[in-house]
mmCIF file of C-alpha atoms in Angstrom:
data_model
loop_
_atom_site.group_PDB
_atom_site.id
_atom_site.type_symbol
_atom_site.label_atom_id
_atom_site.label_comp_id
_atom_site.label_asym_id
_atom_site.label_seq_id
_atom_site.Cartn_x
_atom_site.Cartn_y
_atom_site.Cartn_z
ATOM 1 C CA MET A 1 29.336 -112.877 -32.664
ATOM 2 C CA SER A 2 29.798 -111.687 -29.086
ATOM 3 C CA SER A 3 27.943 -108.779 -27.545
ATOM 4 C CA THR A 4 31.162 -106.747 -27.572
ATOM 5 C CA GLU A 5 31.730 -107.359 -31.249
ATOM 6 C CA ARG A 6 28.104 -106.593 -32.152
ATOM 7 C CA GLY A 7 28.280 -103.322 -30.245
ATOM 8 C CA THR A 8 31.469 -102.306 -31.966
ATOM 9 C CA ALA A 9 30.028 -103.223 -35.348
ATOM 10 C CA ALA A 10 26.886 -101.198 -34.773
ATOM 11 C CA THR A 11 28.789 -98.016 -33.984
ATOM 12 C CA ARG A 12 31.512 -98.274 -36.608
ATOM 13 C CA THR A 13 30.291 -100.148 -39.688
ATOM 14 C CA HIS A 14 29.370 -96.877 -41.421
ATOM 15 C CA GLU A 15 32.991 -95.736 -41.191
ATOM 16 C CA THR A 16 34.524 -98.651 -43.061
ATOM 17 C CA THR A 17 31.865 -99.922 -45.416
ATOM 18 C CA PRO A 18 33.007 -99.430 -49.026
ATOM 19 C CA GLY A 19 31.540 -96.276 -50.429
ATOM 20 C CA ALA A 20 30.645 -94.843 -47.031
ATOM 21 C CA GLY A 21 32.444 -91.976 -45.368
ATOM 22 C CA GLY A 22 34.790 -91.571 -48.341
ATOM 23 C CA THR A 23 36.250 -95.051 -48.033
ATOM 24 C CA ARG A 24 36.644 -96.454 -51.530
ATOM 25 C CA ALA A 25 35.970 -100.037 -52.536
ATOM 26 C CA TRP A 26 39.355 -100.376 -54.203
ATOM 27 C CA ALA A 27 41.079 -99.403 -50.964
ATOM 28 C CA VAL A 28 39.169 -102.049 -49.032
ATOM 29 C CA ARG A 29 40.134 -104.677 -51.615
ATOM 30 C CA LEU A 30 43.773 -103.605 -51.377
ATOM 31 C CA VAL A 31 43.616 -103.920 -47.597
ATOM 32 C CA VAL A 32 42.378 -107.508 -47.955
ATOM 33 C CA VAL A 33 45.162 -108.343 -50.418
ATOM 34 C CA GLY A 34 47.708 -106.591 -48.197
ATOM 35 C CA ILE A 35 46.545 -108.479 -45.101
ATOM 36 C CA VAL A 36 46.788 -111.844 -46.870
ATOM 37 C CA LEU A 37 50.203 -111.210 -48.430
ATOM 38 C CA SER A 38 51.586 -109.766 -45.211
ATOM 39 C CA ALA A 39 50.309 -112.731 -43.200
ATOM 40 C CA LEU A 40 51.995 -115.114 -45.642
ATOM 41 C CA ASN A 41 55.329 -113.465 -44.730
ATOM 42 C CA LEU A 42 55.088 -113.484 -40.944
ATOM 43 C CA ARG A 43 56.652 -116.930 -40.367
ATOM 44 C CA PRO A 44 58.760 -118.168 -43.372
ATOM 45 C CA ALA A 45 61.790 -116.325 -41.971
ATOM 46 C CA ILE A 46 61.485 -118.622 -38.935
ATOM 47 C CA THR A 47 60.259 -121.974 -40.280
ATOM 48 C CA SER A 48 62.641 -121.946 -43.258
ATOM 49 C CA LEU A 49 65.461 -121.615 -40.733
ATOM 50 C CA GLY A 50 64.034 -124.439 -38.618
ATOM 51 C CA ALA A 51 64.119 -126.769 -41.628
ATOM 52 C CA LEU A 52 67.790 -125.943 -42.280
ATOM 53 C CA LEU A 53 68.942 -125.348 -38.702
ATOM 54 C CA GLU A 54 71.460 -128.208 -38.714
ATOM 55 C CA GLU A 55 73.021 -126.967 -41.971
ATOM 56 C CA VAL A 56 73.151 -123.387 -40.679
ATOM 57 C CA ARG A 57 74.758 -124.566 -37.430
ATOM 58 C CA ASP A 58 77.418 -126.482 -39.339
ATOM 59 C CA GLY A 59 77.996 -123.684 -41.824
ATOM 60 C CA LEU A 60 78.443 -120.993 -39.179
ATOM 61 C CA GLY A 61 79.981 -123.194 -36.500
ATOM 62 C CA MET A 62 77.209 -122.733 -33.948
ATOM 63 C CA SER A 63 77.011 -124.680 -30.701
ATOM 64 C CA GLY A 64 73.724 -126.077 -29.419
ATOM 65 C CA GLY A 65 73.464 -123.187 -26.943
ATOM 66 C CA VAL A 66 73.947 -120.582 -29.673
ATOM 67 C CA ALA A 67 71.388 -122.368 -31.846
ATOM 68 C CA GLY A 68 68.990 -122.171 -28.901
ATOM 69 C CA LEU A 69 69.716 -118.458 -28.719
ATOM 70 C CA LEU A 70 68.939 -118.194 -32.424
ATOM 71 C CA THR A 71 65.511 -119.761 -31.847
ATOM 72 C CA SER A 72 64.940 -117.224 -29.048
ATOM 73 C CA VAL A 73 65.646 -114.217 -31.287
ATOM 74 C CA PRO A 74 62.105 -114.094 -32.816
ATOM 75 C CA PRO A 75 60.221 -113.591 -29.539
ATOM 76 C CA LEU A 76 62.880 -111.136 -28.317
ATOM 77 C CA CYS A 77 62.503 -108.995 -31.434
ATOM 78 C CA PHE A 78 58.710 -109.265 -31.298
ATOM 79 C CA ALA A 79 58.727 -108.019 -27.690
ATOM 80 C CA VAL A 80 61.213 -105.181 -28.229
ATOM 81 C CA PHE A 81 59.944 -103.860 -31.551
ATOM 82 C CA GLY A 82 56.260 -104.764 -31.223
ATOM 83 C CA VAL A 83 55.703 -102.279 -28.393
ATOM 84 C CA THR A 84 56.645 -99.407 -30.745
ATOM 85 C CA ALA A 85 54.001 -100.285 -33.328
ATOM 86 C CA PRO A 86 51.058 -98.276 -31.911
ATOM 87 C CA ARG A 87 53.164 -95.121 -31.635
ATOM 88 C CA LEU A 88 54.487 -95.540 -35.164
ATOM 89 C CA ALA A 89 50.965 -96.197 -36.444
ATOM 90 C CA ARG A 90 49.627 -93.008 -34.847
ATOM 91 C CA ARG A 91 52.384 -90.987 -36.487
ATOM 92 C CA PHE A 92 52.610 -92.539 -39.946
ATOM 93 C CA GLY A 93 49.423 -94.590 -40.297
ATOM 94 C CA PRO A 94 49.177 -98.384 -39.942
ATOM 95 C CA ALA A 95 49.497 -98.996 -43.695
ATOM 96 C CA ALA A 96 52.800 -97.110 -43.896
ATOM 97 C CA VAL A 97 54.220 -99.024 -40.924
ATOM 98 C CA VAL A 98 53.192 -102.411 -42.298
ATOM 99 C CA CYS A 99 54.631 -101.450 -45.709
ATOM 100 C CA ALA A 100 57.938 -100.557 -44.053
ATOM 101 C CA GLY A 101 57.755 -103.820 -42.115
ATOM 102 C CA MET A 102 57.456 -105.869 -45.313
ATOM 103 C CA ALA A 103 60.441 -103.981 -46.762
ATOM 104 C CA ALA A 104 62.478 -104.768 -43.628
ATOM 105 C CA ILE A 105 61.610 -108.469 -43.947
ATOM 106 C CA THR A 106 62.754 -108.422 -47.572
ATOM 107 C CA ALA A 107 66.093 -106.774 -46.728
ATOM 108 C CA GLY A 108 66.781 -109.054 -43.773
ATOM 109 C CA LEU A 109 66.076 -112.237 -45.723
ATOM 110 C CA VAL A 110 68.328 -111.133 -48.590
ATOM 111 C CA ILE A 111 71.225 -110.182 -46.315
ATOM 112 C CA ARG A 112 71.364 -112.835 -43.583
ATOM 113 C CA PRO A 113 72.488 -115.921 -45.550
ATOM 114 C CA TYR A 114 75.510 -114.161 -47.012
ATOM 115 C CA VAL A 115 77.057 -112.252 -44.075
ATOM 116 C CA GLY A 116 79.310 -115.196 -43.206
ATOM 117 C CA SER A 117 79.246 -114.904 -39.399
ATOM 118 C CA THR A 118 76.948 -115.805 -36.537
ATOM 119 C CA ALA A 119 76.746 -112.198 -35.322
ATOM 120 C CA GLY A 120 75.865 -110.925 -38.809
ATOM 121 C CA PHE A 121 73.300 -113.684 -39.253
ATOM 122 C CA LEU A 122 71.638 -112.709 -35.970
ATOM 123 C CA ALA A 123 71.650 -109.001 -36.884
ATOM 124 C CA ALA A 124 70.080 -109.552 -40.310
ATOM 125 C CA SER A 125 67.537 -111.917 -38.775
ATOM 126 C CA ALA A 126 66.680 -109.184 -36.273
ATOM 127 C CA LEU A 127 66.013 -106.754 -39.151
ATOM 128 C CA ALA A 128 63.533 -109.149 -40.743
ATOM 129 C CA LEU A 129 61.973 -109.939 -37.372
ATOM 130 C CA MET A 130 61.554 -106.220 -36.656
ATOM 131 C CA GLY A 131 59.327 -105.988 -39.720
ATOM 132 C CA ILE A 132 57.407 -109.046 -38.588
ATOM 133 C CA ALA A 133 57.010 -107.595 -35.065
ATOM 134 C CA VAL A 134 55.285 -104.349 -36.051
ATOM 135 C CA SER A 135 53.067 -106.192 -38.530
ATOM 136 C CA ASN A 136 52.114 -108.754 -35.862
ATOM 137 C CA VAL A 137 50.821 -105.994 -33.605
ATOM 138 C CA LEU A 138 49.098 -103.940 -36.295
ATOM 139 C CA MET A 139 47.199 -106.705 -38.076
ATOM 140 C CA PRO A 140 44.465 -106.937 -35.392
ATOM 141 C CA VAL A 141 44.304 -103.122 -35.404
ATOM 142 C CA ILE A 142 43.826 -102.965 -39.171
ATOM 143 C CA VAL A 143 41.190 -105.715 -39.016
ATOM 144 C CA LYS A 144 39.303 -103.917 -36.254
ATOM 145 C CA ARG A 145 39.485 -100.555 -38.062
ATOM 146 C CA TRP A 146 38.531 -101.657 -41.574
ATOM 147 C CA PHE A 147 36.278 -104.633 -40.754
ATOM 148 C CA PRO A 148 34.726 -104.039 -37.303
ATOM 149 C CA ASP A 149 31.690 -106.143 -38.174
ATOM 150 C CA ARG A 150 33.815 -109.066 -39.446
ATOM 151 C CA VAL A 151 36.531 -109.433 -36.842
ATOM 152 C CA GLY A 152 36.115 -113.221 -36.650
ATOM 153 C CA SER A 153 36.122 -113.921 -40.389
ATOM 154 C CA MET A 154 38.930 -111.466 -41.210
ATOM 155 C CA THR A 155 41.064 -112.691 -38.313
ATOM 156 C CA GLY A 156 40.416 -116.208 -39.616
ATOM 157 C CA LEU A 157 41.513 -115.201 -43.129
ATOM 158 C CA TYR A 158 44.661 -113.545 -41.776
ATOM 159 C CA SER A 159 45.454 -116.499 -39.506
ATOM 160 C CA MET A 160 44.825 -118.980 -42.321
ATOM 161 C CA ALA A 161 47.244 -117.122 -44.615
ATOM 162 C CA LEU A 162 49.814 -116.991 -41.801
ATOM 163 C CA ALA A 163 49.509 -120.745 -41.258
ATOM 164 C CA LEU A 164 49.766 -121.359 -44.995
ATOM 165 C CA GLY A 165 52.980 -119.337 -45.272
ATOM 166 C CA THR A 166 54.368 -121.107 -42.233
ATOM 167 C CA SER A 167 53.640 -124.617 -43.517
ATOM 168 C CA VAL A 168 54.732 -124.004 -47.116
ATOM 169 C CA ALA A 169 58.086 -122.618 -45.962
ATOM 170 C CA ALA A 170 58.593 -125.614 -43.703
ATOM 171 C CA ALA A 171 57.642 -128.112 -46.416
ATOM 172 C CA VAL A 172 59.489 -126.785 -49.450
ATOM 173 C CA THR A 173 62.637 -125.176 -48.000
ATOM 174 C CA VAL A 174 64.685 -128.401 -48.052
ATOM 175 C CA PRO A 175 63.639 -129.564 -51.560
ATOM 176 C CA LEU A 176 63.901 -125.990 -52.827
ATOM 177 C CA THR A 177 67.416 -125.777 -51.419
ATOM 178 C CA ASP A 178 68.327 -129.000 -53.229
ATOM 179 C CA ALA A 179 66.839 -127.678 -56.464
ATOM 180 C CA LEU A 180 68.897 -124.487 -56.165
ATOM 181 C CA GLY A 181 72.164 -126.398 -55.814
ATOM 182 C CA GLY A 182 72.172 -127.599 -52.219
ATOM 183 C CA GLY A 183 73.439 -124.434 -50.535
ATOM 184 C CA TRP A 184 71.480 -123.411 -47.423
ATOM 185 C CA GLN A 185 72.152 -119.737 -48.267
ATOM 186 C CA SER A 186 69.999 -119.814 -51.407
ATOM 187 C CA GLY A 187 67.345 -121.881 -49.634
ATOM 188 C CA LEU A 188 66.906 -119.128 -47.039
ATOM 189 C CA ALA A 189 67.305 -116.117 -49.355
ATOM 190 C CA VAL A 190 64.613 -117.205 -51.824
ATOM 191 C CA TRP A 191 61.869 -116.250 -49.369
ATOM 192 C CA ALA A 192 62.752 -112.575 -49.812
ATOM 193 C CA ALA A 193 60.825 -112.622 -53.102
ATOM 194 C CA LEU A 194 57.551 -113.339 -51.305
ATOM 195 C CA ALA A 195 58.234 -110.519 -48.837
ATOM 196 C CA ALA A 196 58.947 -108.095 -51.675
ATOM 197 C CA ALA A 197 55.568 -108.920 -53.231
ATOM 198 C CA ALA A 198 53.859 -108.027 -49.945
ATOM 199 C CA VAL A 199 55.192 -104.461 -50.118
ATOM 200 C CA LEU A 200 53.226 -103.656 -53.269
ATOM 201 C CA PRO A 201 49.563 -103.558 -52.100
ATOM 202 C CA TRP A 202 50.432 -101.215 -49.225
ATOM 203 C CA LEU A 203 52.095 -98.574 -51.409
ATOM 204 C CA PRO A 204 48.847 -96.995 -52.757
ATOM 205 C CA LEU A 205 47.415 -97.105 -49.249
ATOM 206 C CA VAL A 206 50.409 -95.206 -47.898
ATOM 207 C CA ARG A 207 49.827 -92.448 -50.457
ATOM 208 C CA ASP A 208 46.067 -92.548 -50.013
ATOM 209 C CA ARG A 209 46.391 -92.634 -46.189
ATOM 210 C CA GLY A 210 43.157 -94.569 -46.043
ATOM 211 C CA THR A 211 43.747 -96.117 -42.642
ATOM 212 C CA ALA A 212 45.045 -92.878 -41.215
ATOM 213 C CA ALA A 213 41.913 -91.161 -42.452
ATOM 214 C CA ALA A 214 39.815 -93.820 -40.784
ATOM 215 C CA GLN A 215 41.700 -93.125 -37.579
ATOM 216 C CA ARG A 216 40.808 -89.453 -37.814
ATOM 217 C CA ARG A 217 37.168 -90.429 -38.236
ATOM 218 C CA GLU A 218 37.148 -92.271 -34.912
ATOM 219 C CA PRO A 219 34.065 -91.478 -32.825
ATOM 220 C CA ALA A 220 34.429 -89.216 -29.831
ATOM 221 C CA ARG A 221 34.953 -92.113 -27.465
ATOM 222 C CA GLY A 222 37.844 -93.494 -29.532
ATOM 223 C CA ALA A 223 39.430 -90.058 -29.853
ATOM 224 C CA ALA A 224 39.235 -89.501 -26.148
ATOM 225 C CA GLN A 225 40.901 -92.848 -25.572
ATOM 226 C CA GLN A 226 43.718 -91.922 -27.943
ATOM 227 C CA HIS A 227 44.425 -88.774 -25.882
ATOM 228 C CA ALA A 228 43.987 -90.669 -22.607
ATOM 229 C CA PRO A 229 45.483 -94.147 -23.062
ATOM 230 C CA LEU A 230 44.104 -96.959 -20.974
ATOM 231 C CA ARG A 231 45.874 -98.050 -17.833
ATOM 232 C CA ILE A 232 46.155 -101.428 -19.450
ATOM 233 C CA THR A 233 48.156 -102.964 -16.610
ATOM 234 C CA ARG A 234 45.138 -102.562 -14.319
ATOM 235 C CA SER A 235 43.185 -105.074 -16.399
ATOM 236 C CA ARG A 236 43.304 -108.678 -15.212
ATOM 237 C CA THR A 237 42.047 -109.801 -18.591
ATOM 238 C CA ALA A 238 44.944 -108.008 -20.319
ATOM 239 C CA TRP A 239 47.435 -109.794 -18.060
ATOM 240 C CA ALA A 240 45.753 -113.166 -18.578
ATOM 241 C CA LEU A 241 45.770 -112.643 -22.323
ATOM 242 C CA ALA A 242 49.431 -111.556 -22.256
ATOM 243 C CA VAL A 243 50.501 -114.663 -20.308
ATOM 244 C CA PHE A 244 48.388 -116.889 -22.552
ATOM 245 C CA PHE A 245 49.944 -115.269 -25.599
ATOM 246 C CA GLY A 246 53.419 -115.784 -24.140
ATOM 247 C CA LEU A 247 52.944 -119.450 -23.306
ATOM 248 C CA GLN A 248 51.408 -120.327 -26.663
ATOM 249 C CA ALA A 249 54.254 -118.451 -28.362
ATOM 250 C CA THR A 250 56.739 -120.438 -26.302
ATOM 251 C CA ALA A 251 55.187 -123.686 -27.525
ATOM 252 C CA ALA A 252 55.004 -122.466 -31.111
ATOM 253 C CA TYR A 253 58.606 -121.305 -31.376
ATOM 254 C CA ILE A 254 59.952 -124.406 -29.675
ATOM 255 C CA THR A 255 57.959 -126.433 -32.205
ATOM 256 C CA MET A 256 59.103 -124.412 -35.198
ATOM 257 C CA GLY A 257 62.694 -124.289 -34.054
ATOM 258 C CA TRP A 258 63.237 -127.783 -32.670
ATOM 259 C CA MET A 259 60.596 -130.238 -33.898
ATOM 260 C CA PRO A 260 62.464 -131.139 -37.109
ATOM 261 C CA GLN A 261 65.563 -131.889 -34.989
ATOM 262 C CA ILE A 262 63.514 -134.096 -32.649
ATOM 263 C CA PHE A 263 62.381 -136.188 -35.598
ATOM 264 C CA ARG A 264 65.853 -136.260 -37.187
ATOM 265 C CA ASP A 265 67.381 -137.490 -33.928
ATOM 266 C CA ALA A 266 64.757 -140.251 -33.912
ATOM 267 C CA GLY A 267 65.968 -141.419 -37.336
ATOM 268 C CA VAL A 268 63.557 -139.547 -39.580
ATOM 269 C CA PRO A 269 65.200 -138.219 -42.794
ATOM 270 C CA ALA A 270 65.735 -134.453 -43.017
ATOM 271 C CA GLY A 271 63.261 -133.982 -45.855
ATOM 272 C CA THR A 272 60.560 -135.948 -44.022
ATOM 273 C CA ALA A 273 61.221 -134.006 -40.827
ATOM 274 C CA GLY A 274 60.598 -130.783 -42.739
ATOM 275 C CA VAL A 275 57.363 -132.199 -44.133
ATOM 276 C CA LEU A 276 56.265 -133.213 -40.634
ATOM 277 C CA LEU A 277 56.790 -129.642 -39.457
ATOM 278 C CA ALA A 278 54.798 -128.529 -42.509
ATOM 279 C CA VAL A 279 51.984 -130.881 -41.470
ATOM 280 C CA THR A 280 51.977 -129.299 -38.021
ATOM 281 C CA MET A 281 51.839 -125.837 -39.540
ATOM 282 C CA VAL A 282 49.308 -126.691 -42.281
ATOM 283 C CA MET A 283 46.804 -127.825 -39.652
ATOM 284 C CA GLY A 284 46.456 -124.137 -38.919
ATOM 285 C CA VAL A 285 45.222 -123.358 -42.434
ATOM 286 C CA PRO A 286 41.660 -124.689 -42.044
ATOM 287 C CA LEU A 287 41.533 -124.440 -38.258
ATOM 288 C CA ALA A 288 42.809 -120.854 -38.193
ATOM 289 C CA PHE A 289 39.808 -119.899 -40.302
ATOM 290 C CA VAL A 290 37.294 -121.945 -38.322
ATOM 291 C CA ILE A 291 38.420 -121.280 -34.735
ATOM 292 C CA PRO A 292 38.083 -117.445 -34.815
ATOM 293 C CA ARG A 293 34.605 -117.723 -36.326
ATOM 294 C CA VAL A 294 33.551 -120.192 -33.632
ATOM 295 C CA ALA A 295 35.214 -118.092 -30.908
ATOM 296 C CA THR A 296 33.291 -114.930 -31.832
ATOM 297 C CA ARG A 297 30.030 -116.836 -31.451
ATOM 298 C CA LEU A 298 30.815 -117.901 -27.894
ATOM 299 C CA SER A 299 30.556 -115.740 -24.808
ATOM 300 C CA HIS A 300 33.460 -117.669 -23.233
ATOM 301 C CA GLN A 301 36.380 -118.991 -25.273
ATOM 302 C CA GLY A 302 37.773 -121.076 -22.406
ATOM 303 C CA PRO A 303 36.480 -124.454 -23.679
ATOM 304 C CA ILE A 304 38.408 -123.954 -26.939
ATOM 305 C CA VAL A 305 41.555 -123.241 -24.924
ATOM 306 C CA LEU A 306 41.167 -126.499 -23.001
ATOM 307 C CA VAL A 307 40.645 -128.616 -26.132
ATOM 308 C CA LEU A 308 43.759 -127.181 -27.763
ATOM 309 C CA GLY A 309 45.792 -127.751 -24.588
ATOM 310 C CA VAL A 310 44.803 -131.404 -24.314
ATOM 311 C CA CYS A 311 45.914 -131.949 -27.911
ATOM 312 C CA GLY A 312 49.284 -130.407 -27.052
ATOM 313 C CA LEU A 313 49.789 -132.648 -24.041
ATOM 314 C CA ALA A 314 48.976 -135.719 -26.134
ATOM 315 C CA GLY A 315 51.418 -134.619 -28.838
ATOM 316 C CA TYR A 316 54.290 -134.121 -26.373
ATOM 317 C CA ALA A 317 53.625 -137.495 -24.779
ATOM 318 C CA GLY A 318 53.760 -139.111 -28.191
ATOM 319 C CA LEU A 319 57.051 -137.425 -29.076
ATOM 320 C CA TYR A 320 58.557 -138.872 -25.905
ATOM 321 C CA LEU A 321 57.142 -142.412 -26.191
ATOM 322 C CA ALA A 322 57.324 -143.078 -29.949
ATOM 323 C CA PRO A 323 58.701 -140.103 -31.901
ATOM 324 C CA ALA A 324 59.309 -141.934 -35.175
ATOM 325 C CA ALA A 325 56.593 -144.602 -35.096
ATOM 326 C CA GLY A 326 53.776 -142.131 -34.471
ATOM 327 C CA ALA A 327 55.380 -139.095 -36.094
ATOM 328 C CA TRP A 328 52.418 -138.168 -38.291
ATOM 329 C CA ALA A 329 49.934 -138.384 -35.408
ATOM 330 C CA TRP A 330 52.084 -136.210 -33.143
ATOM 331 C CA ALA A 331 52.549 -133.667 -35.924
ATOM 332 C CA LEU A 332 48.772 -133.445 -36.357
ATOM 333 C CA LEU A 333 48.081 -133.091 -32.627
ATOM 334 C CA LEU A 334 50.680 -130.356 -32.196
ATOM 335 C CA GLY A 335 49.263 -128.623 -35.251
ATOM 336 C CA VAL A 336 45.878 -128.464 -33.548
ATOM 337 C CA SER A 337 47.472 -127.217 -30.325
ATOM 338 C CA ASN A 338 49.322 -124.449 -32.163
ATOM 339 C CA CYS A 339 45.992 -122.963 -33.184
ATOM 340 C CA ALA A 340 46.032 -121.210 -29.838
ATOM 341 C CA PHE A 341 47.672 -118.378 -31.804
ATOM 342 C CA PRO A 342 44.647 -117.410 -33.983
ATOM 343 C CA LEU A 343 42.468 -117.849 -30.903
ATOM 344 C CA ALA A 344 44.660 -115.373 -29.002
ATOM 345 C CA LEU A 345 44.469 -112.871 -31.886
ATOM 346 C CA THR A 346 40.687 -113.208 -31.945
ATOM 347 C CA MET A 347 40.456 -112.591 -28.219
ATOM 348 C CA VAL A 348 42.579 -109.448 -28.622
ATOM 349 C CA GLY A 349 39.898 -108.091 -30.959
ATOM 350 C CA MET A 350 37.080 -109.163 -28.641
ATOM 351 C CA ARG A 351 38.466 -107.954 -25.310
ATOM 352 C CA ALA A 352 38.432 -104.246 -26.248
ATOM 353 C CA HIS A 353 35.602 -101.967 -27.389
ATOM 354 C CA SER A 354 37.476 -99.615 -29.716
ATOM 355 C CA GLY A 355 40.314 -99.414 -32.227
ATOM 356 C CA PRO A 356 42.622 -97.556 -29.802
ATOM 357 C CA GLY A 357 41.815 -100.120 -27.127
ATOM 358 C CA VAL A 358 42.652 -102.981 -29.488
ATOM 359 C CA ALA A 359 45.941 -101.244 -30.396
ATOM 360 C CA GLN A 360 46.966 -100.930 -26.742
ATOM 361 C CA LEU A 361 45.834 -104.435 -25.860
ATOM 362 C CA SER A 362 47.543 -105.929 -28.924
ATOM 363 C CA ALA A 363 50.837 -104.176 -28.165
ATOM 364 C CA PHE A 364 50.685 -105.075 -24.456
ATOM 365 C CA ALA A 365 49.642 -108.701 -24.912
ATOM 366 C CA GLN A 366 52.074 -109.409 -27.737
ATOM 367 C CA SER A 367 55.081 -107.542 -26.344
ATOM 368 C CA THR A 368 54.629 -108.907 -22.814
ATOM 369 C CA GLY A 369 53.792 -112.325 -24.177
ATOM 370 C CA TYR A 370 56.841 -112.531 -26.392
ATOM 371 C CA LEU A 371 59.036 -111.421 -23.473
ATOM 372 C CA ILE A 372 57.612 -114.318 -21.490
ATOM 373 C CA SER A 373 58.370 -116.707 -24.363
ATOM 374 C CA ILE A 374 62.042 -115.779 -24.787
ATOM 375 C CA PRO A 375 63.594 -118.258 -22.306
ATOM 376 C CA GLY A 376 61.680 -121.290 -23.607
ATOM 377 C CA PRO A 377 63.501 -122.099 -26.884
ATOM 378 C CA LEU A 378 66.855 -121.207 -25.341
ATOM 379 C CA LEU A 379 66.220 -123.456 -22.341
ATOM 380 C CA VAL A 380 65.234 -126.316 -24.651
ATOM 381 C CA GLY A 381 68.561 -125.952 -26.472
ATOM 382 C CA VAL A 382 70.507 -125.973 -23.223
ATOM 383 C CA LEU A 383 68.598 -128.990 -21.824
ATOM 384 C CA TYR A 384 69.060 -130.850 -25.099
ATOM 385 C CA GLN A 385 72.789 -130.189 -25.185
ATOM 386 C CA HIS A 386 73.444 -131.129 -21.546
ATOM 387 C CA SER A 387 71.090 -134.104 -21.244
ATOM 388 C CA GLY A 388 71.868 -135.579 -24.658
ATOM 389 C CA GLY A 389 68.214 -136.379 -25.342
ATOM 390 C CA TRP A 390 64.708 -135.009 -25.567
ATOM 391 C CA GLY A 391 63.208 -136.273 -22.311
ATOM 392 C CA LEU A 392 63.795 -133.131 -20.249
ATOM 393 C CA PRO A 393 62.916 -130.672 -23.041
ATOM 394 C CA LEU A 394 59.638 -132.489 -23.714
ATOM 395 C CA ALA A 395 58.823 -132.541 -19.996
ATOM 396 C CA LEU A 396 59.332 -128.764 -19.970
ATOM 397 C CA MET A 397 57.026 -128.313 -22.970
ATOM 398 C CA ALA A 398 54.278 -130.430 -21.401
ATOM 399 C CA GLY A 399 54.648 -128.663 -18.055
ATOM 400 C CA LEU A 400 54.161 -125.239 -19.641
ATOM 401 C CA MET A 401 50.945 -126.360 -21.323
ATOM 402 C CA VAL A 402 49.120 -126.573 -17.982
ATOM 403 C CA PRO A 403 49.389 -122.872 -17.002
ATOM 404 C CA GLN A 404 48.670 -121.978 -20.634
ATOM 405 C CA MET A 405 45.314 -123.700 -20.297
ATOM 406 C CA VAL A 406 44.578 -121.956 -16.989
ATOM 407 C CA VAL A 407 45.327 -118.384 -18.092
ATOM 408 C CA GLY A 408 43.713 -118.954 -21.498
ATOM 409 C CA PHE A 409 40.519 -119.990 -19.746
ATOM 410 C CA LEU A 410 40.619 -116.779 -17.706
ATOM 411 C CA ALA A 411 41.335 -114.632 -20.764
ATOM 412 C CA GLY A 412 38.352 -116.161 -22.520
ATOM 413 C CA ARG A 413 35.783 -114.615 -20.173
ATOM 414 C CA ASP A 414 33.396 -112.063 -21.702
ATOM 415 C CA ARG A 415 35.040 -108.893 -20.358
ATOM 416 C CA THR A 416 36.732 -105.846 -21.872
ATOM 417 C CA VAL A 417 39.919 -104.085 -20.862
ATOM 418 C CA GLU A 418 38.265 -100.658 -20.981
ATOM 419 C CA ASP A 419 35.775 -101.681 -18.286
ATOM 420 C CA GLU A 420 38.468 -103.223 -16.088
ATOM 421 C CA ALA A 421 40.977 -100.395 -16.533
ATOM 422 C CA ALA A 422 38.344 -97.842 -15.513
ATOM 423 C CA ARG A 423 37.737 -99.470 -12.127
#
């Protein structure tokens, strides 16, 4: 555990320990269940679409450029809607906002397969992604508020559940679609059931207002910060973390949106291509639990950033040289590289002293980062369509990995945004 995390734990453990300060054990257990179920729902809307992208393109008459736009919609929504999450959380409480987010995911997933047009599909996808966006931002805030002395382990649990949901959706969407009659509409809509289940644990917390009460119990320093928000743009660490977040998101959404197509173009069957994407995603299940715990024990997370980047470069090289022959190896390497996401979430919790600071940093890093990531998937689609192959898109992916390693190394230094913003 870092010095920052130990200091935060020492000042705030009494506020969130079950039975202390009016916080009830059942509420804490519900928060854990809610975090896990919510995390399971933060990527199936995207990876299920990646597995069926060719069928959706044919069914709606999409061009390659429009399909690239479709893969750029997630980061756009995350950037636009994620920045509103701290304000909504202050007004309604984080639990209420996450509950509403899960409801929005449910509605979007039910509606989008059956609207019958590209514009309607994009709009319904945006509704689901809006729910994902606010939950993305508020998960580190909820972890910091309820479990300040276990940021690493709880971030690991959340990241592991997120990776599990991502990989399961990628693996079973195609066979599930076949089992339901072969229509891509039912294969996409079925994931709404999982989102609906995630609404339930938050409902008692909305009525109980447990997290809102915890916010009111913030120490004087946290309260002062709420009334006087940080000048977050003055922090070099915040900018480094935002760029790192953006570049890793670019790599992740290109992978989720296009990797099955890369394998299919190399002659890999559609079902196997979906399983390969699932392998990439499932690598995050154990590693997303381990990496945050290791990261919180280091004063500098830069070495982890470099290891993950090297794995990404090796995976891209393999996809170019032997996409089908070494498919399983490249899927594994890219799965390791994609674990930059739980590392980024962990650093968000470590680079701020207080709950309000984490909320501001999370909103800034994620919203700015997702804005940075928007052109990537779209550019890949355009390059693929105009070049007729994957050489240029893969060169772009590999080229972006280098600055990701640089800014990630800078973001990993043992500094806090409060100290830098006050200078």
